[in-house]
Short mmCIF file of C-alpha atoms in Angstrom, two decimals:
data_model
loop_
_atom_site.label_atom_id
_atom_site.label_comp_id
_atom_site.label_asym_id
_atom_site.label_seq_id
_atom_site.Cartn_x
_atom_site.Cartn_y
_atom_site.Cartn_z
CA UNK P 7 -4.85 -43.17 29.31
CA UNK P 8 -3.19 -45.20 26.44
CA UNK P 9 -0.67 -42.94 24.50
CA UNK P 10 -1.68 -42.74 20.95
CA UNK P 11 1.02 -44.38 18.40
CA UNK P 12 2.50 -41.53 16.20
CA UNK P 13 1.09 -43.49 13.10
CA UNK P 14 -2.08 -42.49 15.23
CA UNK P 15 -0.67 -39.03 15.22
CA UNK P 16 -0.35 -38.80 11.58
CA UNK P 17 -3.80 -40.16 10.71
CA UNK P 18 -5.52 -37.43 12.92
CA UNK P 19 -3.22 -34.88 11.95
CA UNK P 20 -4.56 -35.39 8.31
CA UNK P 21 -7.23 -35.45 8.86
CA UNK P 22 -7.41 -32.46 10.75
CA UNK P 23 -5.43 -30.33 8.45
CA UNK P 24 -8.34 -31.70 5.38
CA UNK P 25 -10.99 -31.06 7.90
CA UNK P 26 -9.62 -27.37 7.76
CA UNK P 27 -8.62 -27.31 3.78
CA UNK P 28 -12.72 -28.57 3.29
CA UNK P 29 -14.28 -25.63 5.65
CA UNK P 30 -11.54 -22.21 5.21
CA UNK P 31 -10.52 -21.68 0.99
CA UNK P 32 -8.35 -18.97 2.74
CA UNK P 33 -4.59 -19.50 4.07
CA UNK P 34 -1.86 -17.28 5.02
CA UNK P 35 1.54 -19.30 5.32
CA UNK P 36 3.50 -17.14 7.70
CA UNK P 37 7.33 -17.74 9.46
CA UNK P 38 7.69 -18.96 13.17
CA UNK P 39 11.92 -17.67 13.16
CA UNK P 40 11.57 -17.30 16.34
CA UNK P 41 8.64 -17.24 17.72
CA UNK P 42 7.37 -18.96 21.66
CA UNK P 43 4.78 -21.32 22.99
CA UNK P 44 3.02 -18.62 24.80
CA UNK P 45 3.23 -16.14 22.10
CA UNK P 46 1.97 -18.70 19.59
CA UNK P 47 -0.77 -19.34 22.20
CA UNK P 48 -1.43 -15.93 22.51
CA UNK P 49 -1.75 -15.53 18.40
CA UNK P 50 -4.05 -18.47 18.59
CA UNK P 51 -6.74 -16.30 20.99
CA UNK P 52 -6.69 -12.98 18.94
CA UNK P 53 -7.49 -14.95 16.15
CA UNK P 54 -10.47 -17.92 17.78
CA UNK P 55 -13.19 -17.05 16.24
CA UNK P 56 -12.79 -16.48 12.01
CA UNK P 57 -10.07 -18.21 12.06
CA UNK P 58 -7.37 -21.29 12.61
CA UNK P 59 -3.39 -21.50 12.87
CA UNK P 60 -1.68 -25.14 12.50
CA UNK P 61 1.37 -26.00 12.94
CA UNK P 62 3.22 -28.68 12.09
CA UNK P 63 6.07 -30.78 10.29
CA UNK P 64 6.75 -30.16 6.43
CA UNK P 65 6.74 -32.98 5.49
CA UNK P 66 3.55 -33.91 7.15
CA UNK P 67 1.50 -31.07 6.06
CA UNK P 68 2.98 -31.63 2.22
CA UNK P 69 1.79 -35.26 2.52
CA UNK P 70 -2.29 -34.69 4.10
CA UNK P 71 -2.65 -31.68 0.85
CA UNK P 72 -1.26 -34.63 -1.55
CA UNK P 73 -3.67 -36.84 0.52
CA UNK P 74 -6.43 -34.50 0.18
CA UNK P 75 -5.96 -33.49 -3.69
CA UNK P 76 -6.36 -37.46 -4.11
CA UNK P 77 -9.29 -37.57 -1.96
CA UNK P 78 -11.22 -34.81 -3.66
CA UNK P 79 -9.68 -33.55 -6.71
CA UNK P 80 -9.10 -30.12 -5.66
CA UNK P 81 -5.76 -29.74 -7.18
CA UNK P 82 -5.48 -26.56 -6.93
CA UNK P 83 -5.03 -26.42 -3.26
CA UNK P 84 -1.32 -28.13 -4.13
CA UNK P 85 -0.32 -24.70 -5.34
CA UNK P 86 0.70 -24.47 -1.31
CA UNK P 87 2.94 -27.66 -1.71
CA UNK P 88 6.41 -24.81 -3.08
CA UNK P 89 5.26 -23.17 -0.53
CA UNK P 90 5.56 -25.46 2.46
CA UNK P 91 9.98 -24.24 2.94
CA UNK P 92 11.50 -23.44 6.72
CA UNK P 93 9.54 -23.38 9.72
CA UNK P 94 6.40 -21.77 8.72
CA UNK P 95 2.99 -22.72 9.61
CA UNK P 96 -0.44 -22.17 8.30
CA UNK P 97 -3.90 -19.96 9.65
CA UNK P 98 -6.74 -20.64 7.86
CA UNK P 99 -9.18 -17.60 7.57
CA UNK P 100 -13.04 -17.10 6.66
CA UNK P 101 -12.58 -13.22 7.92
CA UNK P 102 -10.59 -10.13 5.66
CA UNK P 103 -7.20 -10.89 4.71
CA UNK P 104 -5.62 -7.57 5.37
CA UNK P 105 -6.82 -7.22 8.80
CA UNK P 106 -5.49 -10.74 9.42
CA UNK P 107 -2.90 -10.30 8.56
CA UNK P 108 -2.73 -7.60 10.64
CA UNK P 109 -4.00 -8.77 14.14
CA UNK P 110 -0.86 -10.96 13.19
CA UNK P 111 1.17 -8.51 13.39
CA UNK P 112 0.27 -7.07 16.43
CA UNK P 113 1.86 -9.86 18.76
CA UNK P 114 5.40 -9.30 17.82
CA UNK P 115 7.33 -9.29 21.28
CA UNK P 116 10.80 -8.08 22.05
CA UNK P 117 14.27 -9.81 21.81
CA UNK P 118 17.48 -10.05 22.78
CA UNK P 119 20.44 -10.61 20.82
CA UNK P 120 21.22 -13.35 21.27
CA UNK P 121 25.69 -15.19 20.36
CA UNK P 122 25.24 -16.49 16.34
CA UNK P 123 21.46 -14.99 15.26
CA UNK P 124 21.51 -13.66 12.05
CA UNK P 125 20.47 -9.48 12.48
CA UNK P 126 16.79 -9.50 10.86
CA UNK P 127 17.59 -5.41 10.76
CA UNK P 128 20.16 -2.42 12.13
CA UNK P 129 21.62 -2.40 15.32
CA UNK P 130 22.08 0.34 16.29
CA UNK P 131 23.46 2.40 19.32
CA UNK P 132 22.39 6.08 20.02
CA UNK P 133 24.77 8.07 21.79
CA UNK P 134 24.09 8.73 25.58
CA UNK P 135 24.62 8.00 29.02
CA UNK P 136 25.13 4.41 29.63
CA UNK P 137 24.57 4.34 33.28
CA UNK P 138 27.61 1.34 33.15
CA UNK P 139 31.24 2.41 35.79
CA UNK P 140 34.01 3.00 33.75
CA UNK P 141 35.48 -0.42 34.71
CA UNK P 142 32.96 -2.01 31.96
CA UNK P 143 35.06 0.03 28.76
CA UNK P 144 36.76 -2.34 27.94
CA UNK P 145 33.36 -3.24 25.68
CA UNK P 146 33.55 0.19 23.98
CA UNK P 147 36.80 -0.42 23.31
CA UNK P 148 37.10 -4.19 21.64
CA UNK P 149 34.17 -3.03 19.60
CA UNK P 150 36.05 0.99 18.35
CA UNK P 151 33.16 2.73 20.34
CA UNK P 152 34.05 5.96 21.31
CA UNK P 153 33.07 6.96 24.84
CA UNK P 154 34.02 8.90 27.05
CA UNK P 155 33.95 9.30 31.57
CA UNK P 156 30.86 11.42 32.23
CA UNK P 157 30.14 12.53 36.22
CA UNK P 158 31.44 8.08 36.64
CA UNK P 159 30.20 6.88 33.87
CA UNK P 160 31.01 5.67 30.55
CA UNK P 161 28.50 8.01 27.98
CA UNK P 162 29.12 6.80 24.11
CA UNK P 163 29.84 10.13 22.45
CA UNK P 164 28.45 9.34 18.90
CA UNK P 165 25.72 6.65 17.06
CA UNK P 166 27.17 3.17 16.73
CA UNK P 167 25.91 0.71 13.88
CA UNK P 168 26.80 -2.01 15.70
CA UNK P 169 25.47 -4.40 13.38
CA UNK P 170 23.95 -4.47 10.32
CA UNK P 171 21.22 -6.88 9.05
CA UNK P 172 21.85 -10.26 7.95
CA UNK P 173 25.18 -10.63 10.43
CA UNK P 174 25.32 -12.49 13.24
CA UNK P 175 25.57 -11.77 15.88
CA UNK P 176 29.10 -11.74 18.49
CA UNK P 177 29.67 -12.36 21.97
CA UNK P 178 31.29 -9.10 22.62
CA UNK P 179 27.94 -7.03 21.01
CA UNK P 180 25.21 -9.71 22.81
CA UNK P 181 27.10 -9.82 26.36
CA UNK P 182 27.13 -5.47 25.14
CA UNK P 183 23.85 -4.74 24.38
CA UNK P 184 22.75 -7.56 27.51
CA UNK P 185 24.00 -4.65 29.30
CA UNK P 186 22.62 -1.76 27.90
CA UNK P 187 20.23 -3.60 28.45
CA UNK P 188 19.16 -2.88 25.03
CA UNK P 189 16.20 -5.62 22.40
CA UNK P 190 17.20 -5.10 19.48
CA UNK P 191 14.98 -7.33 17.74
CA UNK P 192 11.48 -8.13 17.59
CA UNK P 193 9.69 -11.52 16.22
CA UNK P 194 6.40 -13.01 14.99
CA UNK P 195 4.55 -14.58 12.78
CA UNK P 196 5.72 -12.97 9.65
CA UNK P 197 2.78 -13.39 6.12
CA UNK P 198 4.80 -14.92 3.71
CA UNK P 199 2.11 -15.69 0.78
CA UNK P 200 -1.34 -16.05 0.48
CA UNK P 201 -3.29 -18.74 -0.29
CA UNK P 202 -6.98 -17.74 -1.89
CA UNK P 203 -8.83 -20.49 -3.29
CA UNK P 204 -6.76 -21.86 -5.91
CA UNK P 205 -4.54 -19.10 -6.07
CA UNK P 206 -1.24 -17.94 -4.96
CA UNK P 207 0.15 -14.64 -4.17
CA UNK P 208 2.60 -12.51 -2.04
CA UNK P 209 1.32 -10.61 0.73
CA UNK P 210 2.43 -6.95 -1.05
CA UNK P 211 -1.02 -7.22 -2.58
CA UNK P 212 -3.25 -7.39 0.45
CA UNK P 213 -1.84 -3.12 0.78
CA UNK P 214 -2.84 -2.69 -2.44
CA UNK P 215 -5.95 0.44 -1.55
CA UNK P 216 -8.96 1.77 -4.92
CA UNK P 217 -6.78 4.99 -5.48
CA UNK P 218 -3.82 1.95 -6.38
CA UNK P 219 -6.06 -0.09 -8.13
CA UNK P 220 -7.35 2.53 -10.90
CA UNK P 221 -3.93 3.97 -11.14
CA UNK P 222 -2.36 0.51 -13.05
CA UNK P 223 -5.97 0.04 -13.93
CA UNK P 224 -5.37 3.48 -15.91
CA UNK P 225 -1.47 2.37 -16.79
CA UNK P 226 -3.14 -0.67 -18.36
CA UNK P 227 -4.86 1.24 -20.21
CA UNK P 228 -2.65 3.03 -21.89
CA UNK P 229 -0.59 0.53 -22.86
CA UNK P 230 -3.10 -1.75 -24.51
CA UNK P 231 -4.31 2.11 -26.20
CA UNK P 232 -0.06 2.88 -26.99
CA UNK P 233 -0.36 -0.32 -28.75
CA UNK P 234 -3.29 -1.14 -30.82
CA UNK P 235 -2.04 2.62 -32.05
CA UNK P 236 0.65 1.03 -32.87
CA UNK P 237 -0.48 -2.18 -34.82
CA UNK P 238 -3.59 -0.03 -35.36
CA UNK P 239 -5.80 -3.06 -33.76
CA UNK P 240 -8.92 -0.88 -32.89
CA UNK P 241 -9.87 -0.99 -29.67
CA UNK P 242 -12.47 0.10 -27.52
CA UNK P 243 -9.72 2.31 -25.56
CA UNK P 244 -8.37 3.44 -28.96
CA UNK P 245 -10.96 4.42 -31.07
CA UNK P 246 -11.32 7.60 -29.90
CA UNK P 247 -7.89 8.44 -31.24
CA UNK P 248 -8.19 6.39 -34.60
CA UNK P 249 -11.24 8.68 -35.03
CA UNK P 250 -9.12 12.20 -34.17
CA UNK P 251 -6.07 10.74 -36.49
CA UNK P 252 -7.87 10.03 -39.19
CA UNK P 253 -9.88 13.29 -39.31
CA UNK P 254 -6.60 14.63 -39.21
CA UNK P 255 -5.80 12.74 -42.26
CA UNK P 256 -8.48 13.58 -43.79
CA UNK P 257 -8.39 17.91 -43.39
CA UNK P 258 -5.09 17.30 -44.33
CA UNK P 259 -6.28 16.18 -47.99
CA UNK P 260 -9.43 18.62 -48.13
CA UNK P 261 -6.36 21.26 -47.02
CA UNK P 262 -4.24 20.02 -49.90
CA UNK P 263 -6.63 19.39 -52.93
CA UNK P 264 -10.21 20.94 -53.87
CA UNK P 265 -11.71 17.58 -51.94
CA UNK P 266 -14.18 18.45 -49.15
CA UNK P 267 -16.54 17.47 -46.74
CA UNK P 268 -18.48 19.52 -44.14
CA UNK P 269 -16.52 19.47 -41.13
CA UNK P 270 -13.02 20.82 -42.71
CA UNK P 271 -15.38 23.58 -44.64
CA UNK P 272 -14.86 26.25 -41.64
CA UNK P 273 -10.97 24.71 -41.05
CA UNK P 274 -10.19 25.98 -45.37
CA UNK P 275 -12.64 29.10 -45.01
CA UNK P 276 -10.18 30.61 -41.97
CA UNK P 277 -7.17 28.93 -43.40
CA UNK P 278 -8.06 31.28 -47.09
CA UNK P 279 -9.23 34.28 -44.78
CA UNK P 280 -6.89 34.23 -41.47
CA UNK P 281 -8.81 37.66 -41.67
CA UNK P 282 -12.52 36.12 -39.99
CA UNK P 283 -10.28 34.32 -37.53
CA UNK P 284 -9.16 37.53 -35.97
CA UNK P 285 -12.18 39.49 -36.25
CA UNK P 286 -14.34 35.77 -34.64
CA UNK P 287 -11.47 36.22 -31.49
CA UNK P 288 -12.16 39.55 -32.02
CA UNK P 289 -15.74 39.14 -31.25
CA UNK P 290 -15.27 36.48 -28.34
CA UNK P 291 -12.88 38.99 -26.86
CA UNK P 292 -16.22 42.13 -26.95
CA UNK P 293 -18.69 39.95 -25.19
CA UNK P 294 -16.46 39.20 -22.78
CA UNK P 295 -15.92 43.56 -22.55
CA UNK P 296 -19.09 44.06 -23.44
CA UNK P 297 -20.61 41.61 -19.96
CA UNK P 298 -17.89 43.46 -17.48
CA UNK P 299 -19.36 47.39 -19.28
CA UNK P 300 -22.39 45.93 -18.43
CA UNK P 301 -21.63 44.48 -14.39
CA UNK P 302 -19.98 47.69 -14.53
CA UNK P 303 -23.28 50.21 -15.46
CA UNK P 304 -24.81 48.11 -13.03
CA UNK P 305 -23.07 48.66 -9.86
CA UNK P 306 -23.31 52.51 -11.06
CA UNK P 307 -26.91 52.84 -11.23
CA UNK P 308 -27.02 50.98 -8.05
CA UNK P 309 -24.95 53.57 -6.44
CA UNK P 310 -27.23 56.37 -8.20
CA UNK P 311 -30.50 54.80 -6.61
CA UNK P 312 -29.44 54.70 -3.75
CA UNK P 313 -27.62 58.63 -3.38
CA UNK P 314 -31.20 58.84 -4.71
CA UNK P 315 -32.37 57.67 -1.70
CA UNK P 316 -30.68 59.47 0.98
CA UNK P 317 -31.86 62.62 -0.31
CA UNK P 318 -35.56 62.12 0.50
CA UNK P 319 -37.55 64.66 1.52
CA UNK P 320 -39.15 62.66 4.37
CA UNK P 321 -42.98 63.69 2.67
CA UNK P 322 -42.02 67.41 2.77
CA UNK P 323 -40.71 68.05 6.65
CA UNK P 324 -37.31 69.02 8.16
CA UNK P 325 -35.93 65.93 10.12
CA UNK P 326 -35.95 69.31 12.42
CA UNK P 327 -39.16 69.30 11.91
CA UNK P 328 -39.31 73.09 10.28
CA UNK P 329 -41.31 73.57 7.42
#
């Protein structure tokens, strides 16, 4: 079998990437740091059906994207170019972006702390029995971890933050975690950006729910309304407030002058004779009280009917047969 040359491999890669761009409109850009070949193979199997995982050198991917844009006129795909930085890969999909992202996240595997590795999270060693014999205390002393000997084994007394996020793992920390059997880190493909038919956005957008969208939409309407009211520019959202404010202004003029209009007459009448307003409130209260009294009367009447029915003479005969 003749081995393909580098030029032939590049041509084949260009053809494959261009074909996937033509076939799929949605792409997840994923970081592949510390992801092994076996793990990547399992991810490919899990996504098989509606998604395709493609890895490669950034220069080759950029070259293929540029060739596709030149040949097809699809300039939107050029938005991928700035995202191809670092150890990244592409997941082409026809499925739901959120579901595909969640499926990718399932394939994280635990990993030991290797010397020189930058810690992605804080590593805290919890108190408890380590199972190590007293001769291993030198590791704990170097790292200033308080211990005691309990039943012939080393026991950690208090929680200790061994490694902070962003720090490099030292040889002592790596050796101690290995002795304790702790695999503090987990690695997998991490979605960094989302490409959807020419648009690029953050993966956090995939976590938005309908309630979040409604809340953001309401906040936007509120801002538009406030701006429209501030500059006196009529909009559909600000129109009700403008009408109410205009009515208040017209009503204030009517109260201060002899001018009037039908909607202001009742207000002016109440202002001239406040006792009418008090009478109106009393009438409403009376109606409410009357309803309650009527309800109570009905209850009393029902009780009397029940009592009278209990005292019936059953056709003029005694219960015990006496006349």
